[in-house]
CSV table of C-alpha atoms and ligand atoms in Angstrom, one decimal:
chain,number,residue,atom,x,y,z
A,444,MET,CA,0.1,0.1,-0.1
A,445,PRO,CA,1.4,3.4,-1.2
A,446,VAL,CA,2.8,5.5,1.6
A,447,TYR,CA,2.1,9.2,1.1
A,448,THR,CA,4.7,11.9,2.8
A,449,PRO,CA,4.7,15.5,1.5
A,450,ALA,CA,7.2,15.9,-1.4
A,451,GLU,CA,10.1,17.8,-0.5
A,452,LYS,CA,10.8,18.7,-4.2
A,453,PRO,CA,8.7,19.2,-7.2
A,454,THR,CA,7.3,16.0,-7.7
A,455,MET,CA,5.4,14.3,-10.8
A,456,TYR,CA,3.6,10.7,-10.1
A,457,PHE,CA,3.4,7.6,-12.4
A,458,ILE,CA,0.1,5.7,-11.3
A,459,GLY,CA,0.8,2.3,-12.9
A,460,VAL,CA,1.1,-1.5,-12.1
A,461,THR,CA,4.8,-1.9,-12.1
A,462,THR,CA,6.0,1.5,-12.5
A,463,THR,CA,9.7,0.8,-11.5
A,464,LYS,CA,10.1,-1.3,-14.6
A,465,SER,CA,9.0,1.3,-17.2
A,466,SER,CA,11.7,3.0,-19.0
A,467,ILE,CA,10.3,6.2,-17.9
A,468,MET,CA,12.3,6.0,-14.6
A,469,LYS,CA,15.3,6.4,-16.6
A,470,VAL,CA,14.3,8.7,-19.2
A,471,PHE,CA,12.4,11.5,-16.8
A,472,PRO,CA,15.7,12.7,-15.1
A,473,ARG,CA,17.3,13.0,-18.4
A,474,TRP,CA,14.2,15.0,-19.7
A,475,MET,CA,14.2,17.2,-16.3
A,476,GLU,CA,17.8,17.7,-16.8
A,477,HIS,CA,17.1,18.9,-20.5
A,478,PHE,CA,14.2,21.1,-19.6
A,479,GLY,CA,16.2,22.8,-16.7
A,480,ILE,CA,13.9,21.4,-14.0
A,481,ASP,CA,14.6,20.3,-10.6
A,482,ALA,CA,11.9,17.8,-10.3
A,483,GLN,CA,11.5,14.2,-9.6
A,484,LEU,CA,9.1,11.4,-10.9
A,485,LYS,CA,7.7,8.9,-8.2
A,486,GLY,CA,5.7,5.5,-9.0
A,487,ILE,CA,2.6,4.3,-7.0
A,488,ASP,CA,1.9,1.0,-7.7
A,489,PHE,CA,-1.7,-0.5,-7.6
A,490,LEU,CA,-3.1,-3.5,-8.6
A,491,PRO,CA,-5.6,-3.4,-11.5
A,492,HIS,CA,-9.3,-2.4,-10.0
A,493,SER,CA,-8.1,-1.7,-6.8
A,494,GLU,CA,-10.5,-0.1,-4.1
A,495,SER,CA,-12.1,3.4,-4.9
A,496,SER,CA,-10.6,4.6,-1.4
A,497,GLU,CA,-7.2,3.7,-2.7
A,498,TYR,CA,-7.3,5.8,-5.9
A,499,ARG,CA,-9.1,8.9,-3.8
A,500,LYS,CA,-6.3,8.8,-1.4
A,501,ALA,CA,-3.6,8.9,-4.0
A,502,VAL,CA,-5.6,12.0,-5.9
A,503,SER,CA,-6.4,13.9,-2.7
A,504,PHE,CA,-2.8,13.6,-1.6
A,505,ILE,CA,-1.5,14.9,-4.8
A,506,LYS,CA,-4.2,17.6,-4.8
A,507,ASN,CA,-3.5,19.1,-1.1
A,508,ASP,CA,0.5,18.5,-1.1
A,509,PRO,CA,1.9,21.9,-2.9
A,510,LEU,CA,5.1,20.3,-4.3
A,511,SER,CA,3.1,17.2,-5.7
A,512,LEU,CA,2.3,18.8,-9.0
A,513,GLY,CA,0.5,15.9,-10.8
A,514,ALA,CA,0.4,12.4,-12.5
A,515,LEU,CA,0.2,10.1,-15.5
A,516,VAL,CA,-2.1,7.4,-15.1
A,517,THR,CA,-1.9,4.3,-17.3
A,518,THR,CA,-4.2,1.0,-16.3
A,519,HIS,CA,-6.2,3.0,-13.8
A,520,LYS,CA,-7.0,5.7,-15.8
A,521,LEU,CA,-11.0,4.8,-15.9
A,522,ASP,CA,-11.2,3.4,-12.2
A,523,CYS,CA,-8.9,6.5,-10.7
A,524,PHE,CA,-10.8,9.1,-12.7
A,525,ARG,CA,-14.5,7.6,-11.5
A,526,ALA,CA,-13.1,6.9,-7.8
A,527,SER,CA,-11.9,10.7,-7.6
A,528,LYS,CA,-14.0,12.9,-10.2
A,529,ASP,CA,-15.2,15.2,-7.6
A,530,LEU,CA,-11.9,16.1,-6.7
A,531,PHE,CA,-11.2,17.8,-10.1
A,532,GLU,CA,-12.0,21.4,-10.5
A,533,GLY,CA,-11.1,21.2,-14.2
A,534,ILE,CA,-12.2,18.4,-16.6
A,535,GLY,CA,-11.0,18.4,-20.5
A,536,PRO,CA,-13.4,17.3,-23.5
A,537,TYR,CA,-12.0,13.9,-23.8
A,538,ALA,CA,-12.1,13.4,-20.2
A,539,GLN,CA,-15.7,14.2,-19.8
A,540,LEU,CA,-16.4,12.1,-23.3
A,541,LEU,CA,-14.5,8.9,-22.2
A,542,GLN,CA,-14.9,9.6,-18.1
A,543,GLU,CA,-11.0,8.8,-18.0
A,544,ALA,CA,-8.0,10.6,-17.0
A,545,SER,CA,-4.3,9.9,-18.1
A,546,SER,CA,-3.1,13.2,-17.1
A,547,ILE,CA,-3.6,14.9,-13.7
A,548,SER,CA,-2.1,18.5,-13.4
A,549,LYS,CA,-2.7,21.8,-11.5
A,550,ARG,CA,-3.5,25.2,-13.0
A,551,GLY,CA,-3.2,27.5,-9.8
A,552,THR,CA,-5.3,26.2,-7.4
A,553,GLU,CA,-7.4,23.9,-9.3
A,554,LEU,CA,-6.7,20.2,-10.1
A,555,TRP,CA,-7.4,19.3,-13.7
A,556,ALA,CA,-8.2,15.8,-15.5
A,557,HIS,CA,-7.4,15.1,-19.0
A,558,ALA,CA,-7.6,12.3,-21.3
A,559,LYS,CA,-4.4,12.5,-23.5
A,560,ASP,CA,-4.7,9.4,-25.7
A,561,PRO,CA,-6.9,10.7,-28.4
A,562,ILE,CA,-4.0,13.0,-28.8
A,563,THR,CA,-1.0,11.1,-28.5
A,564,SER,CA,-2.0,8.2,-30.7
A,565,GLY,CA,-2.9,10.7,-33.6
A,566,LEU,CA,0.6,12.1,-33.0
A,567,ALA,CA,2.3,8.8,-32.9
A,568,LEU,CA,0.1,7.6,-36.1
A,569,GLU,CA,1.2,11.0,-38.0
A,570,TYR,CA,4.9,10.2,-37.1
A,571,PHE,CA,5.0,7.5,-39.3
A,572,MET,CA,2.4,7.7,-41.9
A,573,PRO,CA,3.6,9.7,-45.1
A,574,GLU,CA,1.5,13.2,-45.2
A,575,GLY,CA,-1.6,12.7,-47.5
A,576,TYR,CA,-1.2,9.3,-47.8
A,577,PHE,CA,-4.9,8.3,-47.3
A,578,THR,CA,-5.9,10.8,-49.7
A,579,GLN,CA,-4.5,9.3,-52.7
A,580,SER,CA,-5.3,5.5,-51.8
A,581,LYS,CA,-8.2,3.3,-51.3
A,582,ALA,CA,-6.1,2.2,-47.5
A,583,GLN,CA,-8.5,1.2,-45.0
A,584,MET,CA,-7.4,0.5,-41.2
A,585,LEU,CA,-7.7,-2.7,-39.3
A,586,LEU,CA,-7.7,-2.2,-35.4
A,587,LEU,CA,-7.1,-5.4,-33.6
A,588,GLY,CA,-8.7,-4.9,-30.3
A,589,ALA,CA,-11.8,-2.5,-29.1
A,590,GLY,CA,-10.2,-1.4,-25.5
A,591,GLY,CA,-9.0,2.4,-24.5
A,592,SER,CA,-6.4,2.9,-26.7
A,593,SER,CA,-8.4,1.9,-29.9
A,594,LEU,CA,-11.1,4.1,-28.9
A,595,ALA,CA,-8.7,6.6,-28.8
A,596,LEU,CA,-7.3,6.4,-32.1
A,597,SER,CA,-10.7,6.3,-33.4
A,598,LEU,CA,-11.8,9.4,-31.9
A,599,TYR,CA,-8.5,11.2,-33.5
A,600,LEU,CA,-9.4,10.0,-36.6
A,601,ILE,CA,-13.1,11.1,-36.5
A,602,ASN,CA,-11.7,14.8,-35.4
A,603,LYS,CA,-9.4,14.7,-38.2
A,604,SER,CA,-12.1,13.5,-40.9
A,605,ARG,CA,-14.1,16.3,-40.0
A,606,GLU,CA,-11.5,18.8,-41.7
A,607,SER,CA,-9.2,16.7,-43.7
A,608,LEU,CA,-9.8,13.7,-46.6
A,609,ASP,CA,-6.4,12.1,-45.2
A,610,VAL,CA,-8.2,9.7,-43.2
A,611,PRO,CA,-8.5,5.8,-43.9
A,612,LYS,CA,-11.5,5.1,-46.5
A,613,HIS,CA,-12.9,2.6,-43.7
A,614,ILE,CA,-12.0,1.7,-40.2
A,615,ILE,CA,-12.9,-2.1,-39.1
A,616,ILE,CA,-12.4,-2.6,-35.4
A,617,THR,CA,-12.4,-6.5,-34.1
A,618,ASN,CA,-12.6,-7.6,-30.5
A,619,ARG,CA,-12.8,-11.1,-29.1
A,620,SER,CA,-15.6,-10.6,-27.0
A,621,GLU,CA,-19.0,-8.4,-27.6
A,622,GLN,CA,-19.1,-5.8,-24.6
A,623,ARG,CA,-16.1,-3.3,-25.7
A,624,LEU,CA,-17.3,-3.5,-29.5
A,625,LYS,CA,-20.7,-2.6,-28.4
A,626,GLU,CA,-19.6,0.3,-25.8
A,627,MET,CA,-17.1,1.6,-29.0
A,628,GLN,CA,-20.0,1.6,-31.4
A,629,GLU,CA,-22.6,3.6,-28.9
A,630,ILE,CA,-19.8,6.2,-28.5
A,631,HIS,CA,-19.0,6.6,-32.2
A,632,ALA,CA,-22.8,7.0,-32.7
A,633,GLN,CA,-22.8,10.2,-30.5
A,634,LEU,CA,-20.3,11.7,-32.9
A,635,GLU,CA,-21.1,12.5,-36.1
A,636,CYS,CA,-18.2,12.2,-38.6
A,637,PRO,CA,-17.9,11.2,-42.3
A,638,LEU,CA,-15.7,8.1,-41.3
A,639,SER,CA,-16.8,4.7,-42.1
A,640,PHE,CA,-16.6,2.0,-39.2
A,641,SER,CA,-17.4,-1.7,-39.0
A,642,TYR,CA,-17.3,-3.6,-35.9
A,643,GLU,CA,-16.3,-7.4,-36.2
A,644,LEU,CA,-16.6,-10.2,-33.2
A,645,CYS,CA,-13.4,-12.3,-33.7
A,646,PRO,CA,-13.3,-14.8,-30.8
A,647,THR,CA,-10.3,-16.4,-32.5
A,648,PRO,CA,-6.8,-15.1,-34.0
A,649,LYS,CA,-8.0,-17.0,-37.4
A,650,ASP,CA,-11.1,-14.8,-37.3
A,651,ASN,CA,-8.9,-11.4,-37.2
A,652,ASP,CA,-6.8,-13.1,-40.1
A,653,ASN,CA,-10.0,-13.4,-42.0
A,654,VAL,CA,-10.9,-9.9,-41.9
A,655,MET,CA,-7.2,-8.6,-42.5
A,656,ALA,CA,-7.4,-10.9,-45.7
A,657,ARG,CA,-10.0,-8.7,-47.0
A,658,LEU,CA,-8.4,-5.6,-46.7
A,659,PRO,CA,-6.9,-3.7,-49.8
A,660,ALA,CA,-3.6,-3.3,-50.4
A,661,GLY,CA,-1.8,-0.4,-48.6
A,662,SER,CA,-3.8,-0.6,-45.5
A,663,VAL,CA,-3.0,-0.2,-41.9
A,664,VAL,CA,-3.1,-3.0,-39.4
A,665,ILE,CA,-2.7,-2.0,-35.8
A,666,ASN,CA,-2.2,-4.3,-32.5
A,667,ALA,CA,-4.1,-2.6,-29.7
A,668,THR,CA,-4.9,-5.9,-28.0
A,669,GLY,CA,-2.1,-5.8,-25.6
A,670,LEU,CA,-1.3,-9.3,-26.6
A,671,GLY,CA,2.3,-9.9,-27.0
A,672,LYS,CA,2.9,-7.6,-23.8
A,673,ASP,CA,0.1,-8.0,-21.1
A,674,GLY,CA,-0.7,-11.4,-22.2
A,675,PRO,CA,1.2,-14.0,-24.1
A,676,GLY,CA,0.8,-14.8,-28.1
A,677,SER,CA,-0.6,-12.5,-30.8
A,678,PRO,CA,-4.1,-11.6,-32.1
A,679,LEU,CA,-2.7,-13.4,-35.4
A,680,PRO,CA,-2.5,-16.9,-36.1
A,681,PRO,CA,1.1,-18.1,-37.5
A,682,ASN,CA,1.2,-17.2,-41.6
A,683,ALA,CA,-1.3,-14.4,-41.4
A,684,ARG,CA,-2.1,-12.7,-44.6
A,685,PHE,CA,-1.0,-9.0,-44.2
A,686,PRO,CA,-1.9,-6.5,-47.0
A,687,ARG,CA,0.7,-6.0,-49.5
A,688,ASP,CA,2.3,-2.6,-49.2
A,689,GLY,CA,0.7,-2.3,-45.7
A,690,PHE,CA,1.8,-0.6,-42.7
A,691,VAL,CA,1.7,-2.7,-39.3
A,692,TRP,CA,2.0,-0.7,-36.0
A,693,GLU,CA,2.3,-2.6,-32.5
A,694,PHE,CA,1.3,-0.2,-29.9
A,695,ASN,CA,4.0,-1.8,-27.3
A,696,TYR,CA,7.2,-1.4,-27.7
A,697,ARG,CA,8.5,-4.0,-24.9
A,698,GLY,CA,7.5,-7.5,-24.3
A,699,GLU,CA,7.7,-10.4,-26.6
A,700,LEU,CA,5.9,-8.6,-29.0
A,701,GLU,CA,4.9,-11.7,-31.2
A,702,PHE,CA,2.8,-9.6,-33.7
A,703,LEU,CA,5.4,-7.9,-34.6
A,704,GLN,CA,7.8,-10.9,-35.2
A,705,GLN,CA,4.8,-12.1,-37.5
A,706,ALA,CA,4.8,-8.7,-39.4
A,707,LYS,CA,9.1,-9.0,-39.7
A,708,ALA,CA,8.7,-12.6,-41.1
A,709,ALA,CA,6.3,-11.2,-43.7
A,710,GLU,CA,8.2,-8.0,-44.1
A,711,GLN,CA,9.8,-8.6,-47.4
A,712,GLU,CA,7.4,-10.5,-49.5
A,713,LYS,CA,4.8,-8.2,-48.6
A,714,HIS,CA,6.9,-5.0,-48.5
A,715,LEU,CA,5.4,-3.9,-45.1
A,716,THR,CA,6.3,-0.9,-43.2
A,717,ILE,CA,6.6,-1.9,-39.5
A,718,VAL,CA,6.5,0.4,-36.4
A,719,ASP,CA,6.7,-0.2,-32.6
A,720,GLY,CA,5.1,1.8,-29.7
A,721,TRP,CA,8.1,3.6,-28.8
A,722,GLN,CA,7.0,6.9,-30.4
A,723,TYR,CA,3.7,6.4,-28.8
A,724,PHE,CA,5.3,6.2,-25.6
A,725,ILE,CA,7.6,9.3,-26.0
A,726,TYR,CA,4.4,11.3,-27.1
A,727,GLY,CA,2.2,9.7,-24.2
A,728,TRP,CA,4.9,11.0,-21.5
A,729,THR,CA,5.8,14.5,-23.3
A,730,GLN,CA,2.3,15.3,-23.3
A,731,VAL,CA,1.5,14.8,-19.7
A,732,ILE,CA,4.8,16.4,-18.7
A,733,ALA,CA,4.0,19.7,-20.7
A,734,GLU,CA,0.8,19.5,-18.4
A,735,VAL,CA,2.1,19.0,-15.3
A,736,PHE,CA,5.1,21.3,-15.6
A,737,HIS,CA,3.3,23.9,-17.9
A,738,LEU,CA,5.8,23.5,-20.6
A,739,ASP,CA,5.4,24.0,-24.3
A,740,ILE,CA,7.0,20.6,-25.9
A,741,PRO,CA,7.1,20.4,-29.5
A,742,THR,CA,5.9,17.3,-31.3
A,743,THR,CA,7.8,17.5,-34.3
A,744,GLY,CA,11.3,19.2,-35.3
A,745,PRO,CA,14.5,19.5,-34.3
A,746,GLU,CA,14.1,20.3,-30.5
A,747,PHE,CA,11.6,17.0,-30.6
A,748,ASP,CA,14.2,15.0,-32.3
A,749,VAL,CA,16.8,16.1,-29.3
A,750,ILE,CA,13.7,15.0,-27.0
A,751,CYS,CA,13.4,11.4,-28.6
A,752,ASP,CA,17.4,10.9,-28.5
A,753,ILE,CA,17.9,11.7,-24.9
A,754,ALA,CA,15.1,9.4,-24.4
A,755,LEU,CA,16.8,6.7,-26.3
A,756,GLN,CA,20.2,7.3,-25.2
A,757,ALA,CA,19.1,6.9,-21.5
A,758,THR,CA,17.4,3.6,-22.3
A,759,ARG,CA,20.4,2.1,-23.8
B,815,NAP,N1,3.2,2.8,-26.2
B,815,NAP,C1,2.2,3.5,-25.6
B,815,NAP,O1,3.0,4.5,-25.0
B,815,NAP,C2,1.3,2.9,-25.4
B,815,NAP,C3,0.1,3.8,-25.2
B,815,NAP,C4,-1.3,3.2,-25.1
B,815,NAP,C5,-1.5,1.9,-25.0
B,815,NAP,N2,-0.5,0.9,-25.1
B,815,NAP,C6,-0.5,-0.3,-25.1
B,815,NAP,O2,-1.6,-0.8,-26.2
B,815,NAP,C7,-2.4,-2.0,-25.1
B,815,NAP,C8,-3.7,-1.9,-25.5
B,815,NAP,O3,-4.2,-0.8,-24.4
B,815,NAP,P1,-5.7,-0.6,-23.9
B,815,NAP,O4,-5.6,0.2,-23.0
B,815,NAP,O5,-6.6,-0.4,-25.4
B,815,NAP,O6,-5.7,-2.0,-23.5
B,815,NAP,P2,-7.5,-2.9,-23.2
B,815,NAP,O7,-8.5,-1.5,-22.7
B,815,NAP,O8,-7.3,-3.4,-22.2
B,815,NAP,O9,-7.7,-3.2,-24.6
B,815,NAP,C9,-7.5,-4.6,-25.1
B,815,NAP,C10,-8.8,-5.0,-25.8
B,815,NAP,O10,-8.1,-6.0,-26.7
B,815,NAP,C11,-9.1,-7.0,-26.9
B,815,NAP,N3,-8.4,-8.2,-27.4
B,815,NAP,C12,-7.6,-8.9,-26.7
B,815,NAP,N4,-7.1,-9.9,-27.6
B,815,NAP,C13,-7.9,-10.0,-28.5
B,815,NAP,C14,-7.9,-10.6,-29.8
B,815,NAP,N5,-7.1,-11.9,-29.8
B,815,NAP,N6,-8.4,-10.5,-30.7
B,815,NAP,C15,-9.4,-9.2,-30.7
B,815,NAP,N7,-9.3,-8.5,-29.6
B,815,NAP,C16,-8.7,-8.7,-28.6
B,815,NAP,C17,-9.4,-7.1,-25.4
B,815,NAP,O11,-10.9,-7.8,-25.3
B,815,NAP,P3,-11.6,-8.0,-24.2
B,815,NAP,O12,-13.0,-7.1,-24.3
B,815,NAP,O13,-12.5,-9.1,-24.7
B,815,NAP,O14,-10.7,-8.3,-23.1
B,815,NAP,C18,-9.7,-5.4,-25.2
B,815,NAP,O15,-11.0,-5.2,-25.3
B,815,NAP,C19,-2.0,-2.2,-24.1
B,815,NAP,O16,-0.8,-3.3,-24.0
B,815,NAP,C20,-1.0,-0.8,-23.9
B,815,NAP,O17,0.2,-1.1,-23.2
B,815,NAP,C21,1.0,1.5,-25.5
């Protein structure tokens, strides 16, 4: 059970499950050096779906301790927000829509909640997709998994489609069980947009592969299931039929990453572009750090490249 003692210097918290194992523990001090900030990162570990009172205690402590400036929340972003919603003076629009908070920060005397994934997953997608790619192609997108990060990316694309044609022609979302698919469909139904979606129940890897085999050449396939890191295996069977000239994105950057290995085996034959979750990790953290320390951190360009390089060096 976490022990809360008043911070002796400016402190950001990482509310997760096994926080000491994350690369951020090595990266954060180097980034702070780079930004010229004397601050520390402290992990707060909870088991998934802990008691509401535990989450409330953590958020109340951050709210009331002057040198505790905020937090990044991963696995517990729904449970923690549900347990402590009334403690926030400000709630960002995505946090309101998704009823989750991955970013906790302070603005003067106010405590703020933000859901950053719909922004950070979009930044990570744009980082590797050629600009204007979808405008000129018939490419579709297959999102394997209908969890939080899959929903977040779909919201990014919904927003983008309101002002740009550079979005997939069609988005297929699969899940091994029905509940998350239904929830996703309900949220999408509230939001008018020109994007076309379909939702397919795929209890087995073979089912996911059958959907993938129908994609036009050049389509994007994303593993948003967590399989290969949070659980063993891959959402695809051996010899899965990746689309020719396709883009393959694994949301994670550490773990067995079997899905990524499957793509690598087909890389040459299918002429695939393969991307892992490292950039997503960088965007996830820099966007919350920007909120917590009131920094203007760029998302592209030379200064951003330096930030990425520091992270890489710190984890070597
Ligand atoms: N690099 C980064 O910084 C970054 C950022 C965000 C997320 N991620 C990673 O992305 C992964 C997903 O995150 P999340 O928050 O979206 O997790 P989540 O909410 O647990 O969602 C995972 C979803 O995948 C579904 N699923 C599992 N196996 C499947 C299969 N074989 N076929 C189809 N669907 C399947 C699950 O179905 P059920 O509903 O049946 O359980 C669940 O709906 C995690 O591993 C996370 O660490 C990485």
